[in-house]
Tab-separated table of C-alpha atoms and ligand atoms in Angstrom:
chain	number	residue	atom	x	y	z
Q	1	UNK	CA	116.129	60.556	125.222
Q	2	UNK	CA	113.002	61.318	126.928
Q	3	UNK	CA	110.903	60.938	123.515
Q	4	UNK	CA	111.959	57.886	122.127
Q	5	UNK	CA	109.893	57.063	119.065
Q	6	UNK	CA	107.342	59.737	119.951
Q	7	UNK	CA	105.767	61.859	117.124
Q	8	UNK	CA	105.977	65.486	117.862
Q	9	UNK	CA	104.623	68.390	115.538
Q	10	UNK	CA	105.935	71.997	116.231
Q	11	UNK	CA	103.727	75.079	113.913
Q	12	UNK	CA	106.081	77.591	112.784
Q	13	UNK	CA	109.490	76.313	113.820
Q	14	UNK	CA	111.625	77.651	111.332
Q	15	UNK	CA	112.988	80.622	113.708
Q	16	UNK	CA	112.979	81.678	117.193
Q	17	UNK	CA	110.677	79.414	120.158
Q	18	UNK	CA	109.691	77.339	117.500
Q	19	UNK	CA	113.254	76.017	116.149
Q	20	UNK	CA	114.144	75.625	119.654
Q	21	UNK	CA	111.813	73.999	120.743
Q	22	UNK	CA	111.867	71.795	117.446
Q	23	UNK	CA	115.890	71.007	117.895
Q	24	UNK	CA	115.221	70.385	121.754
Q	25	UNK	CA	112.254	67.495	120.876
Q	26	UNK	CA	114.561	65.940	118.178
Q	27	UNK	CA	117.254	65.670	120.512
Q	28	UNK	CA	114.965	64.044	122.942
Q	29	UNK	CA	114.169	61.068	120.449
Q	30	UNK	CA	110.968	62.369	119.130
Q	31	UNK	CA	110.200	62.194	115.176
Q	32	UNK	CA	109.677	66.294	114.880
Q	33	UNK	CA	107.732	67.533	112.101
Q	34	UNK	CA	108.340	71.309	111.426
Q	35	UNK	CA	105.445	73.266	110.315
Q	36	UNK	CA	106.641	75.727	107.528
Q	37	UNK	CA	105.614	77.730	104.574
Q	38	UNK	CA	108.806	78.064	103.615
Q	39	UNK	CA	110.612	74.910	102.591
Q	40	UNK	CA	113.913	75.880	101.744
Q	41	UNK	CA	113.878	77.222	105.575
Q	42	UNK	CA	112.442	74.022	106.728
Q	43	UNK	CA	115.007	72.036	105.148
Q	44	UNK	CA	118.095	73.667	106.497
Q	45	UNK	CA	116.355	73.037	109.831
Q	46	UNK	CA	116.120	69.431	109.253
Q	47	UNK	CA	119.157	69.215	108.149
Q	48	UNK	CA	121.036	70.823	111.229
Q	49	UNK	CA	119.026	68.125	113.005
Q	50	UNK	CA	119.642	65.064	111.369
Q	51	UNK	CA	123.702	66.308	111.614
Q	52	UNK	CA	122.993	65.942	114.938
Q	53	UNK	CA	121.315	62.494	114.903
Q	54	UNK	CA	118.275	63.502	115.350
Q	55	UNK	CA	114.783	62.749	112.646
Q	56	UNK	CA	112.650	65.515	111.362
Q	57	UNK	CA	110.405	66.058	108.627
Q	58	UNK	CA	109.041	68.496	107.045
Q	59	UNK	CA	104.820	69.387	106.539
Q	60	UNK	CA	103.359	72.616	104.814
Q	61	UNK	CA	102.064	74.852	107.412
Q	62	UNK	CA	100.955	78.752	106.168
Q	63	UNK	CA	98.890	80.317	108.503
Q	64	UNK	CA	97.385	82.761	105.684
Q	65	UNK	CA	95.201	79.422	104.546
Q	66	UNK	CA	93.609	78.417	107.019
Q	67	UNK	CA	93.031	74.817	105.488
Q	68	UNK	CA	96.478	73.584	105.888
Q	69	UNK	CA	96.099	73.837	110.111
Q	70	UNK	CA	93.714	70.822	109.762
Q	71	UNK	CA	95.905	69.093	106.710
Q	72	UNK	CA	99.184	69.455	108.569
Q	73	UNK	CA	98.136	67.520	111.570
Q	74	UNK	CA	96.443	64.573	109.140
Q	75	UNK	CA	99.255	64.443	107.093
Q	76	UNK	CA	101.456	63.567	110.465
Q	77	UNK	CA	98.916	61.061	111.329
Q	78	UNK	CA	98.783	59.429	107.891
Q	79	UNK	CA	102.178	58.796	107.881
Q	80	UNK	CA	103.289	58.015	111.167
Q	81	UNK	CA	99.711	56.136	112.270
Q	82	UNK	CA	99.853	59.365	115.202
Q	83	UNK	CA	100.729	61.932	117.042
Q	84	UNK	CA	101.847	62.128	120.359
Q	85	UNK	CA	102.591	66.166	120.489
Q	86	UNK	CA	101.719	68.747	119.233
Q	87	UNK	CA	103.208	72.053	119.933
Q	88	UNK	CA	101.183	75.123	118.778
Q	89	UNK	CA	103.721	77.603	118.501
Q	90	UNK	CA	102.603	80.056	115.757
Q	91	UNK	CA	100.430	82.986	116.917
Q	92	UNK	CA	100.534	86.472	115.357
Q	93	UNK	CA	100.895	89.867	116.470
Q	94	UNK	CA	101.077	93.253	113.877
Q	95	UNK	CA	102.552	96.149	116.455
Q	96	UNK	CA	101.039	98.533	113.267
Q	97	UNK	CA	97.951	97.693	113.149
Q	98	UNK	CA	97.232	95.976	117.002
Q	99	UNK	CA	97.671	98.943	119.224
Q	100	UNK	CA	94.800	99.994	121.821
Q	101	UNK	CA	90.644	99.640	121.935
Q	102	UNK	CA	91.041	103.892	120.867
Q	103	UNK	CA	92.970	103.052	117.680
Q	104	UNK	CA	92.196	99.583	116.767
Q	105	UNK	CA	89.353	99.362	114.439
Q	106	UNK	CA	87.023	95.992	115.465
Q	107	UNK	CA	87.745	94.705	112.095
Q	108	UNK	CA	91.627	94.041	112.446
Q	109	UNK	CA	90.617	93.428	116.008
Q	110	UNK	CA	88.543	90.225	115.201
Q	111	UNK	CA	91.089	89.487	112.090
Q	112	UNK	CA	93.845	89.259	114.471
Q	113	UNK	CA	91.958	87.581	117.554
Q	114	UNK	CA	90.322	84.592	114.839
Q	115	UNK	CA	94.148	84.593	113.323
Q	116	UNK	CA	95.696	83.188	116.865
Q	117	UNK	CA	92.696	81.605	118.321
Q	118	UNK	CA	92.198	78.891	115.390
Q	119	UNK	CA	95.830	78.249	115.059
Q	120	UNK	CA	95.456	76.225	118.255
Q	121	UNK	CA	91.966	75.144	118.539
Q	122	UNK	CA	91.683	73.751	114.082
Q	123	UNK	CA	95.153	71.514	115.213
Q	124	UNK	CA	94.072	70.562	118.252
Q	125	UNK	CA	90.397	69.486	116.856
Q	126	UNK	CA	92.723	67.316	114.561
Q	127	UNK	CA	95.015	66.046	116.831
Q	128	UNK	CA	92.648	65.066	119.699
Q	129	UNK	CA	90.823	62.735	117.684
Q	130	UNK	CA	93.673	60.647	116.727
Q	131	UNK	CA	95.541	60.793	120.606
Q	132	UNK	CA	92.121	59.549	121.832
Q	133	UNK	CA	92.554	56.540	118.984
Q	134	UNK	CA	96.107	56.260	120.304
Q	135	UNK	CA	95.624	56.103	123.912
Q	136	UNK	CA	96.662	59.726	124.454
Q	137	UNK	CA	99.372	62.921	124.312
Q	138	UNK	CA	100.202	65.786	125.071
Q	139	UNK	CA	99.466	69.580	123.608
Q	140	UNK	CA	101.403	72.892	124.407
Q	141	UNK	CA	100.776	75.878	123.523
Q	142	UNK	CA	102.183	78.908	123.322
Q	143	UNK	CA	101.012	81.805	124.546
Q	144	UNK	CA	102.218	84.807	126.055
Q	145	UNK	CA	103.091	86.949	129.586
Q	146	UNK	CA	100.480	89.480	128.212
Q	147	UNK	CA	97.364	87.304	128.808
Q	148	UNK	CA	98.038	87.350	132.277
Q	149	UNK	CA	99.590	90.765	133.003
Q	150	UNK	CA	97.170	93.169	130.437
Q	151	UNK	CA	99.922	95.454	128.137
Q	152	UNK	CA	99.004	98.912	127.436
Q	153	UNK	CA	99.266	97.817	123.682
Q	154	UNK	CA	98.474	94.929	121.651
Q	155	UNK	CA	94.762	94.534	122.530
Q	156	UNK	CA	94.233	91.632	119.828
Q	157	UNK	CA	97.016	89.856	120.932
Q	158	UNK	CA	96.902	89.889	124.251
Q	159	UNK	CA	93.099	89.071	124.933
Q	160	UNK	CA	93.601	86.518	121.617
Q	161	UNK	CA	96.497	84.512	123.824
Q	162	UNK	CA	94.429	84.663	126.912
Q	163	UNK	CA	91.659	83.096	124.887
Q	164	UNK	CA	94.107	80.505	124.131
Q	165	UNK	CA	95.041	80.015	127.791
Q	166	UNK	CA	91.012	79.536	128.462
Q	167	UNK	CA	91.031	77.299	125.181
Q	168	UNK	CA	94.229	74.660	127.091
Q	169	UNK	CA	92.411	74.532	129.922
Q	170	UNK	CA	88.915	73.461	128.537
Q	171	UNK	CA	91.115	70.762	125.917
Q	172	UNK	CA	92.476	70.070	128.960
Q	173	UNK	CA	89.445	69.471	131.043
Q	174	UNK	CA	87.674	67.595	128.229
Q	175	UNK	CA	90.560	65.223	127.617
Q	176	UNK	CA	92.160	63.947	130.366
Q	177	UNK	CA	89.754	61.064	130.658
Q	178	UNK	CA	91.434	59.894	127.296
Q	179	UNK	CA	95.061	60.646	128.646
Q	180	UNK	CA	95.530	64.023	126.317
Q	181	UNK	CA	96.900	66.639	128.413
Q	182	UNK	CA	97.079	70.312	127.350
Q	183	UNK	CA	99.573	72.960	128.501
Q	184	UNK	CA	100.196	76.422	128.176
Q	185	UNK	CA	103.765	78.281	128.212
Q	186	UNK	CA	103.879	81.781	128.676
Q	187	UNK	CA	106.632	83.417	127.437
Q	188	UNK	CA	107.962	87.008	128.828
Q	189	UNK	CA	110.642	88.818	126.547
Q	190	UNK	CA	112.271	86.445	124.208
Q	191	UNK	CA	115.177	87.230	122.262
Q	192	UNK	CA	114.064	86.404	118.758
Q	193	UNK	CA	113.472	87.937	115.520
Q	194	UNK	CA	109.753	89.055	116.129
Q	195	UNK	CA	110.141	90.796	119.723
Q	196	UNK	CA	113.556	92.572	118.537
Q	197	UNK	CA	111.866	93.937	115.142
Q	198	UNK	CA	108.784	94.442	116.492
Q	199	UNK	CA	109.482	96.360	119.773
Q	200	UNK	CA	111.226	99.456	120.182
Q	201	UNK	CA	114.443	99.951	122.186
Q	202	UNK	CA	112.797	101.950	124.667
Q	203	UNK	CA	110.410	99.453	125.108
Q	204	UNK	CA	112.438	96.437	125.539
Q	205	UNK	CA	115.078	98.167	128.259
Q	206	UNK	CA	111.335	99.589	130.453
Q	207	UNK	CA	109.827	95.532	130.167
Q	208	UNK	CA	113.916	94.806	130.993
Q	209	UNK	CA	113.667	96.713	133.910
Q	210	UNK	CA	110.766	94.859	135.877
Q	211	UNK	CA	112.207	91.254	135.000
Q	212	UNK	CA	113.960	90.401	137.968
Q	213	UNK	CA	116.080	87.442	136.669
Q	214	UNK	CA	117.677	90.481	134.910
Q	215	UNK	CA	118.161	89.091	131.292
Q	216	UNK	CA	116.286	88.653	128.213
Q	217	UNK	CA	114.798	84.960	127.652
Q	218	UNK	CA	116.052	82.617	124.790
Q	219	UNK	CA	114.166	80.796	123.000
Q	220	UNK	CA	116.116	77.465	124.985
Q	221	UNK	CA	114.344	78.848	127.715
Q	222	UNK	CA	110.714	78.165	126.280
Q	223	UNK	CA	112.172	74.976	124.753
Q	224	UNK	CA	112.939	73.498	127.732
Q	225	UNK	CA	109.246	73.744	129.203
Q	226	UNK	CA	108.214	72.744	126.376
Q	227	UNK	CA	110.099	69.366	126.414
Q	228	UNK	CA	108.959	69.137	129.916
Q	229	UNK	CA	105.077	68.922	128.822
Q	230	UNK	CA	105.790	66.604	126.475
Q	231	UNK	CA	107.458	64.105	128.495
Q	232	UNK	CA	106.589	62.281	131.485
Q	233	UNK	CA	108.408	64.699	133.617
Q	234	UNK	CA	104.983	65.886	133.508
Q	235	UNK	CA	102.835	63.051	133.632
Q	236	UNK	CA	100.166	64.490	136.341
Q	237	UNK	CA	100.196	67.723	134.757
Q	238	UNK	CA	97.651	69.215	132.488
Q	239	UNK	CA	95.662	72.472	132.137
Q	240	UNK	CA	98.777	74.054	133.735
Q	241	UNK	CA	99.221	77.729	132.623
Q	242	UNK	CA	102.841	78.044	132.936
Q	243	UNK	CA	104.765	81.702	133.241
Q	244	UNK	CA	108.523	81.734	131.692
Q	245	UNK	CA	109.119	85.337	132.096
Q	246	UNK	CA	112.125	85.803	134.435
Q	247	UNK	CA	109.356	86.372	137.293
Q	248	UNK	CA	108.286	89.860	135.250
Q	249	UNK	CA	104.865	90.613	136.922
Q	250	UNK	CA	105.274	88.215	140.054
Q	251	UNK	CA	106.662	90.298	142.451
Q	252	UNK	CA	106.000	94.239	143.676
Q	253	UNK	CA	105.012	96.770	141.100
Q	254	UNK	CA	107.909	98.535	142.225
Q	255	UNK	CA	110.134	96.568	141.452
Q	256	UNK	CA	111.632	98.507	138.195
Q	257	UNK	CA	111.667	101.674	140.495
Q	258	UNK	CA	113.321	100.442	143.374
Q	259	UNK	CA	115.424	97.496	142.498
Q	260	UNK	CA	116.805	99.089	139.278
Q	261	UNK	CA	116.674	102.366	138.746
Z	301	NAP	P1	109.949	84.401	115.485
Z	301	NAP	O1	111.310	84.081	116.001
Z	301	NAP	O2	109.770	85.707	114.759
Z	301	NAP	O3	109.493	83.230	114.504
Z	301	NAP	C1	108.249	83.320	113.900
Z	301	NAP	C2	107.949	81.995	113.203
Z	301	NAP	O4	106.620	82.076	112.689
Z	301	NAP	C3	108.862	81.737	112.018
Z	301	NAP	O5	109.169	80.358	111.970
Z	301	NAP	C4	107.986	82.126	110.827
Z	301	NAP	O6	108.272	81.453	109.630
Z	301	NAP	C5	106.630	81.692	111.330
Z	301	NAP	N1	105.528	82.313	110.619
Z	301	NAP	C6	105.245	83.622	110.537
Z	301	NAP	N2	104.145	83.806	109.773
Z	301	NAP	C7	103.738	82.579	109.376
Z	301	NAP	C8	102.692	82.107	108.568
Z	301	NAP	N3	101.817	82.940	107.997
Z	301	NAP	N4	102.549	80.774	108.395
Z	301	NAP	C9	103.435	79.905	108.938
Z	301	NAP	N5	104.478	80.285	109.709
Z	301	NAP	C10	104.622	81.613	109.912
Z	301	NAP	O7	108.823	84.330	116.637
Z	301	NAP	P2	108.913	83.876	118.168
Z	301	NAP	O8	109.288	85.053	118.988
Z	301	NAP	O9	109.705	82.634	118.289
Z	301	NAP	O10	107.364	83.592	118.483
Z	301	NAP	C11	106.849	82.286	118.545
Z	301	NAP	C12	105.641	82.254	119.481
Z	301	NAP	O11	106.037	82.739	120.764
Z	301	NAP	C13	104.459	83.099	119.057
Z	301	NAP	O12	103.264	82.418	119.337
Z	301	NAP	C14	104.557	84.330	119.945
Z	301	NAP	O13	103.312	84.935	120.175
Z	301	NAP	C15	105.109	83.708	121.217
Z	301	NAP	N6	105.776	84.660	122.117
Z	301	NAP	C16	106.991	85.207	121.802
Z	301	NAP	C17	107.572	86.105	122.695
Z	301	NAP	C18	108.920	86.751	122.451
Z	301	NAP	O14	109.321	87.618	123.258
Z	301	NAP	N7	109.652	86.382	121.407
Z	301	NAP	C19	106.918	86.458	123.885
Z	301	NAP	C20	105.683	85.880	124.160
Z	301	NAP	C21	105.127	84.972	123.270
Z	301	NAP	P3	109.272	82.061	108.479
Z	301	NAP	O15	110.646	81.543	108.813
Z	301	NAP	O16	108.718	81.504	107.208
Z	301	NAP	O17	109.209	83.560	108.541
């Protein structure tokens, strides 16, 4: 019960990193709001987690209106009085249309780029404001191992989540004297719904290859650095950009050749 009475607010958590990392705060003691457009979803989440003694709540979250970034997080704070976390989870990527700078026109480019970038920086403009009020928290984002190792696809969404590692580090930098730190996670290959849809078989077993931990992530994986920003565990910590990818990218370039061939 490291979140005792803490209010926590997790964007798209529903499926996947998000629900995860959702179930993994509640369990922890923290009040979780789940950020959904879909309620009927929503519901059956907060339902599993009040079964399990746990308190969540649900708070309208579509990322197609850009409006309701800004409203979710001040609907938390009107009815609990704050927030104490806020996990920015959403971020989009469209493998049809986000491919490289020769076939990416600079409209979907910029669509996609402005799509991830103000679904941290609208909630954390909100959030901020009422932490400092509150005597502080703690924000983590997340991001991905493709803004630190550049992908030979997915220009939007790679250089948009590296903006958003740039973006923790600044929140970061400009809040700590107010006791609001600001994380990143950086997930490699995830098991969920959006990286098994979205990437090809072929894909997956080459990125497979290089991870040396030898296994797909799960989303408990992300979930459990994600608890650990949020709770003291982490108290000193903040404008961290943390890597859970199964070391992919750490080691030798060879690795995939060598170690499994
Ligand atoms: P996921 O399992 O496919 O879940 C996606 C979530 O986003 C669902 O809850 C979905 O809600 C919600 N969502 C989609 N469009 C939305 C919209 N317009 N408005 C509100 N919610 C919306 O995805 P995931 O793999 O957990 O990804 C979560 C985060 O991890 C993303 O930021 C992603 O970039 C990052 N990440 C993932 C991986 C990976 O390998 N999986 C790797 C690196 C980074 P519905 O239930 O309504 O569809």
């Amino acid at each position: 019960m490291k979140l005792k009475n803490k209010v926590a607010l997790v964007t798209a958590a529903t499926k996947g990193i998000g629900l995860a990392s959702a179930e993994k705060l509640a369990e922890n003691g923290a009040i979780v709001y789940i950020g959904a457009r879909n309620k009927e979803l929503a519901e059956e989440v907060i339902k599993n987690i009040k079964d399990k003694g746990g308190i969540a709540k649900f708070v309208y979250f579509n990322a197609r209106e850009a409006e309701t970034y800004t409203a979710m997080v001040e609907e938390v704070i009107t009815n609990e009085g704050r927030i104490d976390i806020l996990v920015n989870n959403y971020g989009g990527h469209d493998v049809k249309l986000d491919k490289t700078i020769f076939d990416t026109t600079g409209k979907d480019y910029f669509d996609a780029v402005m799509n991830n970038l103000q679904s941290v920086f609208l909630t954390s403009q909100a959030a901020v404001k009422s932490m400092k009020e509150t005597g502080g928290g703690s924000i983590i984002n997340i991001s991905t191992i493709g803004s630190a190792v550049p992908d030979l696809s997915g220009i939007a969404y790679c250089t948009s989540k590296a903006a958003i590692n740039s973006l923790t580090q600044n929140v970061a930098a400009q809040c700590a004297q107010y006791n609001i730190r600001c994380n990143a996670v950086l997930p490699g290959f995830i098991a969920t719904k959006a990286a098994l849809e979205n990437m090809s078989q072929e894909f997956l077993d080459t990125f497979l290859k290089n991870v040396p931990m030898n296994r797909p992530g799960k989303p408990e994986d992300i979930a459990n650095a994600v608890l650990f920003f949020a709770s003291d565990d982490s108290s000193y910590l903040t404008g961290e950009i943390m890597e859970v990818a199964g070391a992919f990218g750490k080691f030798t370039p060879m690795y995939g050749d060598f170690v499994r061939k």
